[in-house]
């Protein structure tokens, strides 16, 4: 499809100056323009691009920059901030972010929303249900919750904490500490430097309990990157992509050197600067490989439980911001979830990214990301080919449709006794090409039959 | 009848001899003495009662497994008067060829030694020993200067040697006939054809369930998978080596594989084994060998660059460095056509009293050697267990892939089997590739030497190695190589150069091993 021409390090977007909703049979004509704003600093994202000649044949062509004349916009977060309030969008138009996505993706807001949701669950459904929200380590927003943090800190002497800036990505500005003295010094430093820069507001940080017993493979720490596509919040419709990857740190894990960020931070962006880094390696395992490895070590049951727990993380985190996110039928969002597994095979949520990196570090990575984008576009369904009742589109499985989605077809088992298996296949076989072929064939047949 | 009986008694005598020296013997003795305390053992029927006790307590099973293990590994004696060289390799010209190949390797090693003025072995100073001990779990972070080291040989050098092998008693004649072998290997060894392979690998047939085929997502697990897993658990509960070997021919469930392999290879982690491994580790710490640098270089070049095995880098060092110092490996040279290279203490060249085997285990690593260990890291995480499994796999199977012999699982036979299968069942393809200068063996050799490690996806590789263990033979490697060519035949018919043919066969990571094997053996019109 048109994404076959994707390359790294480029930027582009789709746009349609004709403002036509393609009718059946009509070849969709999307035109793209390149926005004049450059990628905002701090997000450091690389965006994908199309080569002019390559997508012409697929119904896409590069157009001229024209404000507001587009049908589909894979937008930059900065553009969103500046323009989303006053841009009029037709009904069919789609845009790739929710206006206040930061409720989920900025660490301090996410923590706040999760805490609030947990309290609500405890009130409504009891302690057991609320305990299902215990997938994020104890977190405090700084500087506002500084005193609460100090209290917790004093209660647990000797443990390690991690300090993360709320709005930065790719591992920038993160450090570990064990003594209050360390952050006192840091506080003084940032205060001093901030006085000189009048325009920049004081950055917010979160202090989070560092997970000291991560699951190690080959002696190395890793985290998982999983992709979740949310089509709407009210009602909540979320899809889970089958592929993803585990990112390894290049050096062996040890708690002795908390200054060595190469040990602890597994983002590829950080690992790329490590002296051990070999670009050929990529330091990533596809999730299928990771799942197989765990199964051969712990058995299929344990792996099933782990992946169920991860499903729980995705759903609960989305539910916690459901009422807060400004619902807009034009919006959808592809999130990149970062999950850390500890030695007891318990998954922890590190953070949610609204603009997951789409730069490829290897051939395999490139395939994954292009297929991911292609399937995202299939689910968004600008061409209006889907019936809306599909449970699987390519590599995406419908995980939540205003309620849990079951793997089994047929009426839901309301007795509550049946074996409800969620319709997620994270780390499983992804025969997307075949599935897409079958899907679109049958859709065509259905359309023909009904006309 | 008489001949068979005397053969049998000879075999029994040999096995008893072998087992008497093993740990199991002393354990059984101890158990027998301890059992005398038990009430059910009576003096009148002492022998029967003790035998009964062994049966119930599971010790008989252990003995059975040990005997079965010996039978699988040791070749049966052909004649009581046969000299030991015949056990290694019955054909003289093969022995000679292996001997001269070894001389070449040793020469290459010695010249590298003199060039770099590095001793073959030296004792480490205490400071260095301490440092190495601290770094034992992360030797991969070390970046010694290895630029001057070259691997002693690569598979393609070995292939050249095999191509030039000739049987001096065999007169091929100048005229080409239908009997002429068009491949690279010109040795008249007996290899199986497809009907014989079908008989041999009967459990891979179309009517038998397989893991790798009948556990795919479309097939409901009730049809085969669930039952197979249940049987696997039963086999493990019984701790029966022979049953496990039979069971694994249909593939091993992921969760049971590690234990099944350990059972088939008869590896049990006794405290003595862990102690032995620790001993080897101490040897590594105390002495530095030249081969260590070769091992480092190999790991850095191959496993570290692999997309999946890079994670296990440290384990590879921990296994391979200890492996080089393990003198128990020397015992496998009794049935290996190769012989361990000898080195002499400085100044005492030629004097047998001052000869030592170098490296201590007699095995000089070549380029890609570390890939034998890498897939095992997927299954075993405890270093001493991983080490034992690798060592057993090496002395049972892998050594055959880089020594010249006439054994049906030896690399020469595998190459010949591959070429014969191709020439007989895909003649057009074979002829075409030969015409464009792309002899198929030149491409498939590296796959077979490494037992496909690093070329197939790990889960597929493990399914393949399940069958190697199950059939106690490496012939399946040659069959798979031929099956891969058959699978990509259409594309290969269109290429016009060796480079293009290599490109078609460069990426095997998407292949599914079992369907390929099944189709090639059982579903191709012969």
Short mmCIF file of C-alpha atoms in Angstrom, two decimals, chain B residues 85-493:
data_model
loop_
_atom_site.label_atom_id
_atom_site.label_comp_id
_atom_site.label_asym_id
_atom_site.label_seq_id
_atom_site.Cartn_x
_atom_site.Cartn_y
_atom_site.Cartn_z
CA UNK B 85 41.73 -46.27 15.14
CA UNK B 86 38.93 -48.20 13.52
CA UNK B 87 36.57 -47.05 16.21
CA UNK B 88 37.53 -43.51 15.33
CA UNK B 89 37.36 -43.99 11.61
CA UNK B 90 37.48 -47.26 9.68
CA UNK B 91 38.63 -45.84 6.34
CA UNK B 92 42.34 -45.20 6.03
CA UNK B 93 42.15 -42.39 3.51
CA UNK B 94 39.71 -40.52 5.69
CA UNK B 95 42.01 -40.83 8.65
CA UNK B 96 44.88 -39.53 6.58
CA UNK B 97 42.85 -36.59 5.32
CA UNK B 98 41.76 -35.68 8.84
CA UNK B 99 45.35 -35.93 10.00
CA UNK B 100 46.65 -33.53 7.38
CA UNK B 101 43.78 -31.10 8.00
CA UNK B 102 44.66 -31.07 11.67
CA UNK B 103 48.30 -30.39 10.83
CA UNK B 104 47.22 -27.38 8.80
CA UNK B 105 45.06 -26.00 11.60
CA UNK B 106 47.82 -26.41 14.12
CA UNK B 107 50.31 -24.76 11.82
CA UNK B 108 47.97 -21.82 11.42
CA UNK B 109 47.53 -21.57 15.18
CA UNK B 110 51.26 -21.77 15.84
CA UNK B 111 52.10 -19.16 13.26
CA UNK B 112 49.53 -16.78 14.74
CA UNK B 113 51.13 -17.45 18.08
CA UNK B 114 54.63 -16.64 16.91
CA UNK B 115 53.48 -13.65 14.88
CA UNK B 116 51.79 -12.06 17.86
CA UNK B 117 54.36 -13.45 20.31
CA UNK B 118 51.61 -14.61 22.59
CA UNK B 119 52.13 -17.81 24.51
CA UNK B 120 49.64 -20.60 24.00
CA UNK B 121 49.01 -20.53 27.72
CA UNK B 122 50.13 -18.43 30.64
CA UNK B 123 49.30 -18.12 34.28
CA UNK B 124 47.41 -14.97 35.16
CA UNK B 125 48.89 -12.59 37.76
CA UNK B 126 46.84 -12.39 40.95
CA UNK B 127 45.50 -8.92 40.19
CA UNK B 128 44.20 -10.02 36.84
CA UNK B 129 42.62 -13.08 38.42
CA UNK B 130 40.69 -10.97 40.89
CA UNK B 131 39.52 -8.67 38.15
CA UNK B 132 38.28 -11.52 36.03
CA UNK B 133 36.44 -13.06 38.96
CA UNK B 134 34.62 -9.78 39.56
CA UNK B 135 33.70 -9.48 35.94
CA UNK B 136 32.69 -13.12 35.51
CA UNK B 137 29.04 -12.34 34.89
CA UNK B 138 29.67 -9.56 32.44
CA UNK B 139 32.67 -10.54 30.39
CA UNK B 140 30.89 -9.16 27.39
CA UNK B 141 31.68 -5.64 28.52
CA UNK B 142 35.35 -6.34 28.07
CA UNK B 143 36.70 -4.95 24.85
CA UNK B 144 40.14 -6.49 24.45
CA UNK B 145 42.05 -5.65 21.33
CA UNK B 146 41.24 -8.55 19.08
CA UNK B 147 42.06 -6.94 15.77
CA UNK B 148 45.21 -9.00 15.29
CA UNK B 149 43.46 -12.28 15.90
CA UNK B 150 41.93 -14.17 13.08
CA UNK B 151 39.72 -17.22 13.38
CA UNK B 152 41.82 -20.32 12.78
CA UNK B 153 39.54 -21.40 9.96
CA UNK B 154 36.10 -20.76 8.59
CA UNK B 155 33.61 -23.27 7.23
CA UNK B 156 34.48 -22.41 3.65
CA UNK B 157 38.12 -23.43 4.20
CA UNK B 158 36.89 -26.74 5.50
CA UNK B 159 34.65 -27.15 2.48
CA UNK B 160 37.66 -26.83 0.17
CA UNK B 161 39.33 -29.69 2.01
CA UNK B 162 36.24 -31.88 1.62
CA UNK B 163 35.98 -31.07 -2.06
CA UNK B 164 39.48 -32.36 -2.59
CA UNK B 165 38.92 -35.61 -0.73
CA UNK B 166 39.46 -38.62 -2.93
CA UNK B 167 39.26 -42.32 -2.35
CA UNK B 168 42.45 -43.76 -3.86
CA UNK B 169 40.75 -47.10 -4.48
CA UNK B 170 37.92 -45.66 -6.47
CA UNK B 171 38.32 -45.26 -10.18
CA UNK B 172 35.79 -42.84 -11.50
CA UNK B 173 36.67 -43.07 -15.11
CA UNK B 174 36.81 -40.15 -17.47
CA UNK B 175 33.53 -40.63 -19.27
CA UNK B 176 30.42 -39.09 -17.85
CA UNK B 177 27.55 -41.44 -17.27
CA UNK B 178 24.30 -41.37 -15.39
CA UNK B 179 26.26 -42.60 -12.42
CA UNK B 180 28.51 -39.58 -12.39
CA UNK B 181 28.05 -37.44 -9.42
CA UNK B 182 27.72 -33.81 -10.47
CA UNK B 183 28.26 -32.27 -7.08
CA UNK B 184 31.34 -31.15 -5.22
CA UNK B 185 31.86 -34.20 -3.06
CA UNK B 186 33.48 -37.03 -4.96
CA UNK B 187 33.52 -39.75 -2.34
CA UNK B 188 31.50 -42.92 -2.80
CA UNK B 189 29.80 -43.18 0.56
CA UNK B 190 26.46 -44.83 1.00
CA UNK B 191 23.70 -42.34 1.64
CA UNK B 192 19.98 -42.87 1.98
CA UNK B 193 17.50 -42.03 -0.71
CA UNK B 194 13.99 -40.76 -0.13
CA UNK B 195 12.27 -44.13 0.31
CA UNK B 196 14.88 -45.05 2.92
CA UNK B 197 14.58 -41.68 4.60
CA UNK B 198 10.82 -42.08 4.72
CA UNK B 199 11.30 -45.31 6.60
CA UNK B 200 13.85 -43.80 8.88
CA UNK B 201 11.82 -40.67 9.67
CA UNK B 202 8.47 -42.38 9.73
CA UNK B 203 7.21 -40.24 12.61
CA UNK B 204 7.44 -37.15 10.43
CA UNK B 205 4.84 -38.59 8.08
CA UNK B 206 1.68 -36.92 6.95
CA UNK B 207 -0.53 -39.05 9.14
CA UNK B 208 1.34 -38.39 12.35
CA UNK B 209 0.81 -35.29 14.45
CA UNK B 210 3.78 -32.94 14.67
CA UNK B 211 4.63 -29.95 16.72
CA UNK B 212 5.56 -27.29 14.22
CA UNK B 213 2.59 -28.20 12.04
CA UNK B 214 -0.34 -29.52 14.03
CA UNK B 215 -0.05 -26.92 16.76
CA UNK B 216 -0.57 -23.95 14.46
CA UNK B 217 -3.32 -21.47 15.23
CA UNK B 218 -5.85 -22.90 12.80
CA UNK B 219 -5.73 -26.38 14.25
CA UNK B 220 -7.84 -26.85 17.36
CA UNK B 221 -5.60 -28.05 20.19
CA UNK B 222 -7.91 -30.96 21.03
CA UNK B 223 -6.88 -32.69 17.84
CA UNK B 224 -3.27 -33.27 18.76
CA UNK B 225 -1.55 -30.69 20.89
CA UNK B 226 -3.28 -31.26 24.22
CA UNK B 227 -2.78 -34.99 24.12
CA UNK B 228 0.82 -34.59 23.08
CA UNK B 229 1.53 -32.29 25.98
CA UNK B 230 -0.10 -34.73 28.36
CA UNK B 231 2.05 -37.57 27.10
CA UNK B 232 5.11 -35.37 27.42
CA UNK B 233 4.35 -34.69 31.05
CA UNK B 234 3.90 -38.40 31.63
CA UNK B 235 7.24 -39.19 30.01
CA UNK B 236 8.92 -36.64 32.26
CA UNK B 237 7.23 -38.10 35.31
CA UNK B 238 8.53 -41.55 34.40
CA UNK B 239 12.03 -40.19 33.80
CA UNK B 240 12.59 -42.62 30.95
CA UNK B 241 15.31 -41.59 28.47
CA UNK B 242 14.33 -43.98 25.73
CA UNK B 243 10.67 -43.01 25.89
CA UNK B 244 11.63 -39.33 25.81
CA UNK B 245 13.74 -39.88 22.74
CA UNK B 246 10.85 -41.58 20.99
CA UNK B 247 8.40 -38.91 22.12
CA UNK B 248 10.46 -35.98 20.96
CA UNK B 249 10.42 -37.18 17.35
CA UNK B 250 7.09 -35.45 17.12
CA UNK B 251 8.47 -32.30 18.64
CA UNK B 252 8.60 -31.01 22.17
CA UNK B 253 6.17 -28.56 23.77
CA UNK B 254 7.94 -25.32 24.64
CA UNK B 255 7.41 -25.64 28.36
CA UNK B 256 8.78 -29.19 28.53
CA UNK B 257 11.70 -28.89 26.16
CA UNK B 258 14.43 -28.04 28.66
CA UNK B 259 13.64 -31.03 30.84
CA UNK B 260 13.14 -33.40 27.94
CA UNK B 261 16.49 -32.58 26.44
CA UNK B 262 18.16 -33.03 29.80
CA UNK B 263 16.47 -36.41 30.15
CA UNK B 264 17.49 -37.59 26.69
CA UNK B 265 21.06 -36.44 27.17
CA UNK B 266 20.97 -38.02 30.60
CA UNK B 267 22.00 -34.84 32.38
CA UNK B 268 21.05 -34.49 35.99
CA UNK B 269 22.44 -31.65 37.97
CA UNK B 270 24.15 -33.37 40.83
CA UNK B 271 26.22 -31.32 43.27
CA UNK B 272 29.31 -33.01 41.82
CA UNK B 273 28.49 -31.57 38.42
CA UNK B 274 28.12 -28.08 39.79
CA UNK B 275 31.40 -28.53 41.62
CA UNK B 276 33.08 -29.69 38.43
CA UNK B 277 31.87 -26.59 36.64
CA UNK B 278 33.17 -24.39 39.43
CA UNK B 279 36.50 -26.15 39.09
CA UNK B 280 36.60 -25.32 35.41
CA UNK B 281 35.75 -21.74 36.23
CA UNK B 282 38.72 -21.61 38.60
CA UNK B 283 40.92 -22.93 35.79
CA UNK B 284 39.72 -20.12 33.57
CA UNK B 285 40.49 -17.55 36.24
CA UNK B 286 43.97 -18.88 36.89
CA UNK B 287 45.22 -19.45 33.38
CA UNK B 288 44.84 -17.53 30.19
CA UNK B 289 44.86 -19.48 26.94
CA UNK B 290 45.37 -18.24 23.42
CA UNK B 291 42.14 -19.96 22.40
CA UNK B 292 40.33 -17.65 24.81
CA UNK B 293 41.03 -14.78 22.46
CA UNK B 294 39.77 -16.85 19.58
CA UNK B 295 36.59 -17.52 21.52
CA UNK B 296 36.18 -13.83 22.34
CA UNK B 297 36.66 -12.93 18.73
CA UNK B 298 34.18 -15.52 17.55
CA UNK B 299 31.49 -14.44 20.00
CA UNK B 300 31.96 -10.79 19.09
CA UNK B 301 31.79 -11.55 15.39
CA UNK B 302 28.87 -13.91 15.36
CA UNK B 303 26.59 -14.17 18.37
CA UNK B 304 26.92 -10.54 19.46
CA UNK B 305 25.82 -9.37 16.06
CA UNK B 306 22.83 -11.63 15.94
CA UNK B 307 19.52 -9.87 16.48
CA UNK B 308 18.43 -12.34 19.08
CA UNK B 309 21.43 -13.97 20.62
CA UNK B 310 23.27 -10.79 21.53
CA UNK B 311 21.48 -10.86 24.86
CA UNK B 312 23.23 -14.09 25.88
CA UNK B 313 26.76 -12.91 25.17
CA UNK B 314 27.93 -13.34 28.74
CA UNK B 315 26.63 -16.89 28.99
CA UNK B 316 28.54 -17.80 25.86
CA UNK B 317 31.83 -16.76 27.40
CA UNK B 318 31.02 -18.59 30.60
CA UNK B 319 30.35 -21.80 28.71
CA UNK B 320 33.01 -21.70 26.02
CA UNK B 321 35.92 -20.63 28.20
CA UNK B 322 35.18 -23.46 30.60
CA UNK B 323 34.68 -25.86 27.71
CA UNK B 324 38.22 -25.31 26.46
CA UNK B 325 39.61 -26.42 29.77
CA UNK B 326 37.48 -29.50 30.25
CA UNK B 327 39.67 -32.56 29.90
CA UNK B 328 36.70 -34.93 30.19
CA UNK B 329 35.90 -33.94 26.63
CA UNK B 330 39.05 -35.79 25.55
CA UNK B 331 37.23 -39.10 26.01
CA UNK B 332 35.07 -38.44 22.96
CA UNK B 333 38.13 -38.62 20.73
CA UNK B 334 37.85 -42.40 21.09
CA UNK B 335 35.05 -42.31 18.54
CA UNK B 336 35.86 -39.04 16.80
CA UNK B 337 38.04 -39.30 13.72
CA UNK B 338 39.85 -36.19 14.91
CA UNK B 339 42.63 -36.27 17.44
CA UNK B 340 43.46 -33.63 19.99
CA UNK B 341 46.42 -31.49 19.02
CA UNK B 342 49.49 -31.95 21.11
CA UNK B 343 51.71 -29.24 22.32
CA UNK B 344 55.06 -29.49 23.97
CA UNK B 345 56.47 -27.61 26.91
CA UNK B 346 59.03 -25.09 25.72
CA UNK B 347 62.28 -26.70 24.77
CA UNK B 348 61.05 -30.25 25.05
CA UNK B 349 59.71 -30.75 21.54
CA UNK B 350 59.16 -34.40 20.70
CA UNK B 351 59.47 -35.70 24.24
CA UNK B 352 56.24 -37.44 25.05
CA UNK B 353 56.49 -36.86 28.79
CA UNK B 354 56.28 -33.14 28.18
CA UNK B 355 53.36 -33.29 25.78
CA UNK B 356 50.06 -31.75 26.71
CA UNK B 357 46.87 -31.50 24.79
CA UNK B 358 46.16 -28.01 23.61
CA UNK B 359 43.66 -26.70 24.27
CA UNK B 360 43.02 -28.96 27.26
CA UNK B 361 39.80 -30.23 25.71
CA UNK B 362 41.41 -30.84 22.35
CA UNK B 363 38.87 -28.76 20.41
CA UNK B 364 40.08 -25.72 18.49
CA UNK B 365 37.18 -23.33 17.89
CA UNK B 366 36.53 -22.04 14.40
CA UNK B 367 34.52 -19.15 13.04
CA UNK B 368 30.91 -19.66 14.11
CA UNK B 369 31.61 -22.16 16.89
CA UNK B 370 29.79 -20.08 19.48
CA UNK B 371 26.56 -20.51 17.54
CA UNK B 372 26.34 -24.09 18.81
CA UNK B 373 25.79 -22.72 22.30
CA UNK B 374 23.62 -19.70 21.58
CA UNK B 375 20.26 -21.46 21.03
CA UNK B 376 20.74 -23.45 24.25
CA UNK B 377 20.77 -20.19 26.22
CA UNK B 378 17.12 -19.96 25.38
CA UNK B 379 16.41 -23.07 27.40
CA UNK B 380 18.90 -23.17 30.25
CA UNK B 381 19.79 -20.31 32.49
CA UNK B 382 21.82 -21.92 35.19
CA UNK B 383 25.43 -21.84 33.98
CA UNK B 384 26.48 -25.32 35.10
CA UNK B 385 23.38 -26.95 33.57
CA UNK B 386 23.79 -24.98 30.36
CA UNK B 387 27.39 -26.08 30.29
CA UNK B 388 26.58 -29.76 30.76
CA UNK B 389 23.92 -29.74 28.08
CA UNK B 390 26.25 -28.06 25.61
CA UNK B 391 29.09 -30.43 26.36
CA UNK B 392 26.86 -33.45 25.87
CA UNK B 393 25.42 -32.05 22.65
CA UNK B 394 28.95 -31.46 21.42
CA UNK B 395 30.31 -34.92 22.17
CA UNK B 396 27.22 -36.58 20.73
CA UNK B 397 26.50 -34.52 17.65
CA UNK B 398 28.30 -31.31 16.92
CA UNK B 399 31.80 -32.73 16.68
CA UNK B 400 30.73 -34.64 13.57
CA UNK B 401 30.09 -31.41 11.75
CA UNK B 402 33.72 -30.42 11.57
CA UNK B 403 35.73 -33.61 11.36
CA UNK B 404 36.36 -35.77 8.31
CA UNK B 405 34.82 -39.19 8.70
CA UNK B 406 32.68 -41.77 6.94
CA UNK B 407 30.03 -41.84 9.65
CA UNK B 408 26.50 -41.43 8.27
CA UNK B 409 26.06 -38.36 10.45
CA UNK B 410 29.48 -36.97 9.59
CA UNK B 411 29.69 -33.79 7.56
CA UNK B 412 31.01 -35.62 4.47
CA UNK B 413 28.01 -37.93 4.39
CA UNK B 414 25.66 -35.02 5.03
CA UNK B 415 27.10 -33.09 2.10
CA UNK B 416 26.86 -36.13 -0.12
CA UNK B 417 23.32 -36.83 1.04
CA UNK B 418 22.33 -33.25 0.28
CA UNK B 419 23.84 -33.27 -3.18
CA UNK B 420 22.44 -36.69 -4.02
CA UNK B 421 18.93 -35.73 -2.94
CA UNK B 422 19.11 -32.61 -5.04
CA UNK B 423 20.56 -34.32 -8.06
CA UNK B 424 18.08 -37.17 -7.93
CA UNK B 425 14.86 -35.33 -7.12
CA UNK B 426 15.49 -31.84 -8.46
CA UNK B 427 17.77 -32.57 -11.41
CA UNK B 428 16.76 -29.53 -13.43
CA UNK B 429 17.50 -27.17 -10.57
CA UNK B 430 20.76 -28.88 -9.75
CA UNK B 431 21.94 -28.78 -13.32
CA UNK B 432 20.92 -25.15 -13.74
CA UNK B 433 22.76 -24.05 -10.60
CA UNK B 434 25.81 -26.01 -11.63
CA UNK B 435 25.79 -24.37 -15.03
CA UNK B 436 25.79 -20.85 -13.60
CA UNK B 437 28.65 -21.71 -11.27
CA UNK B 438 26.52 -21.86 -8.17
CA UNK B 439 27.11 -25.36 -6.85
CA UNK B 440 24.35 -25.81 -4.28
CA UNK B 441 26.69 -27.19 -1.64
CA UNK B 442 28.60 -23.91 -1.59
CA UNK B 443 25.50 -22.24 -0.25
CA UNK B 444 24.14 -24.95 2.04
CA UNK B 445 27.43 -25.99 3.59
CA UNK B 446 27.47 -23.21 6.13
CA UNK B 447 23.93 -24.06 7.19
CA UNK B 448 24.80 -27.68 7.89
CA UNK B 449 28.10 -26.99 9.66
CA UNK B 450 26.27 -24.76 12.12
CA UNK B 451 23.26 -27.09 12.34
CA UNK B 452 21.26 -24.11 11.03
CA UNK B 453 21.92 -22.08 14.17
CA UNK B 454 21.69 -18.38 13.39
CA UNK B 455 19.93 -19.02 10.08
CA UNK B 456 16.52 -20.21 11.23
CA UNK B 457 14.24 -18.48 13.70
CA UNK B 458 14.93 -19.83 17.18
CA UNK B 459 11.64 -21.62 17.68
CA UNK B 460 12.07 -23.39 14.35
CA UNK B 461 15.65 -24.25 15.16
CA UNK B 462 14.63 -25.82 18.44
CA UNK B 463 12.00 -27.91 16.63
CA UNK B 464 14.75 -29.10 14.28
CA UNK B 465 17.13 -29.93 17.12
CA UNK B 466 14.28 -31.85 18.80
CA UNK B 467 14.41 -34.21 15.83
CA UNK B 468 18.19 -34.46 15.92
CA UNK B 469 17.91 -35.69 19.48
CA UNK B 470 14.93 -37.89 18.69
CA UNK B 471 16.55 -39.69 15.80
CA UNK B 472 20.07 -39.53 17.21
CA UNK B 473 21.30 -38.50 13.79
CA UNK B 474 22.23 -35.35 11.90
CA UNK B 475 20.91 -36.54 8.55
CA UNK B 476 17.90 -34.36 9.00
CA UNK B 477 20.13 -31.33 8.42
CA UNK B 478 20.90 -32.47 4.89
CA UNK B 479 17.25 -33.25 4.24
CA UNK B 480 16.23 -29.80 5.44
CA UNK B 481 18.87 -28.14 3.27
CA UNK B 482 17.52 -29.98 0.24
CA UNK B 483 13.95 -29.10 1.24
CA UNK B 484 14.87 -25.40 1.40
CA UNK B 485 16.25 -25.54 -2.12
CA UNK B 486 13.12 -27.35 -3.28
CA UNK B 487 10.98 -24.66 -1.66
CA UNK B 488 12.77 -21.80 -3.38
CA UNK B 489 13.29 -23.71 -6.63
CA UNK B 490 11.17 -21.40 -8.77
CA UNK B 491 13.20 -18.34 -7.82
CA UNK B 492 16.45 -20.22 -8.08
CA UNK B 493 15.70 -21.32 -11.61
#
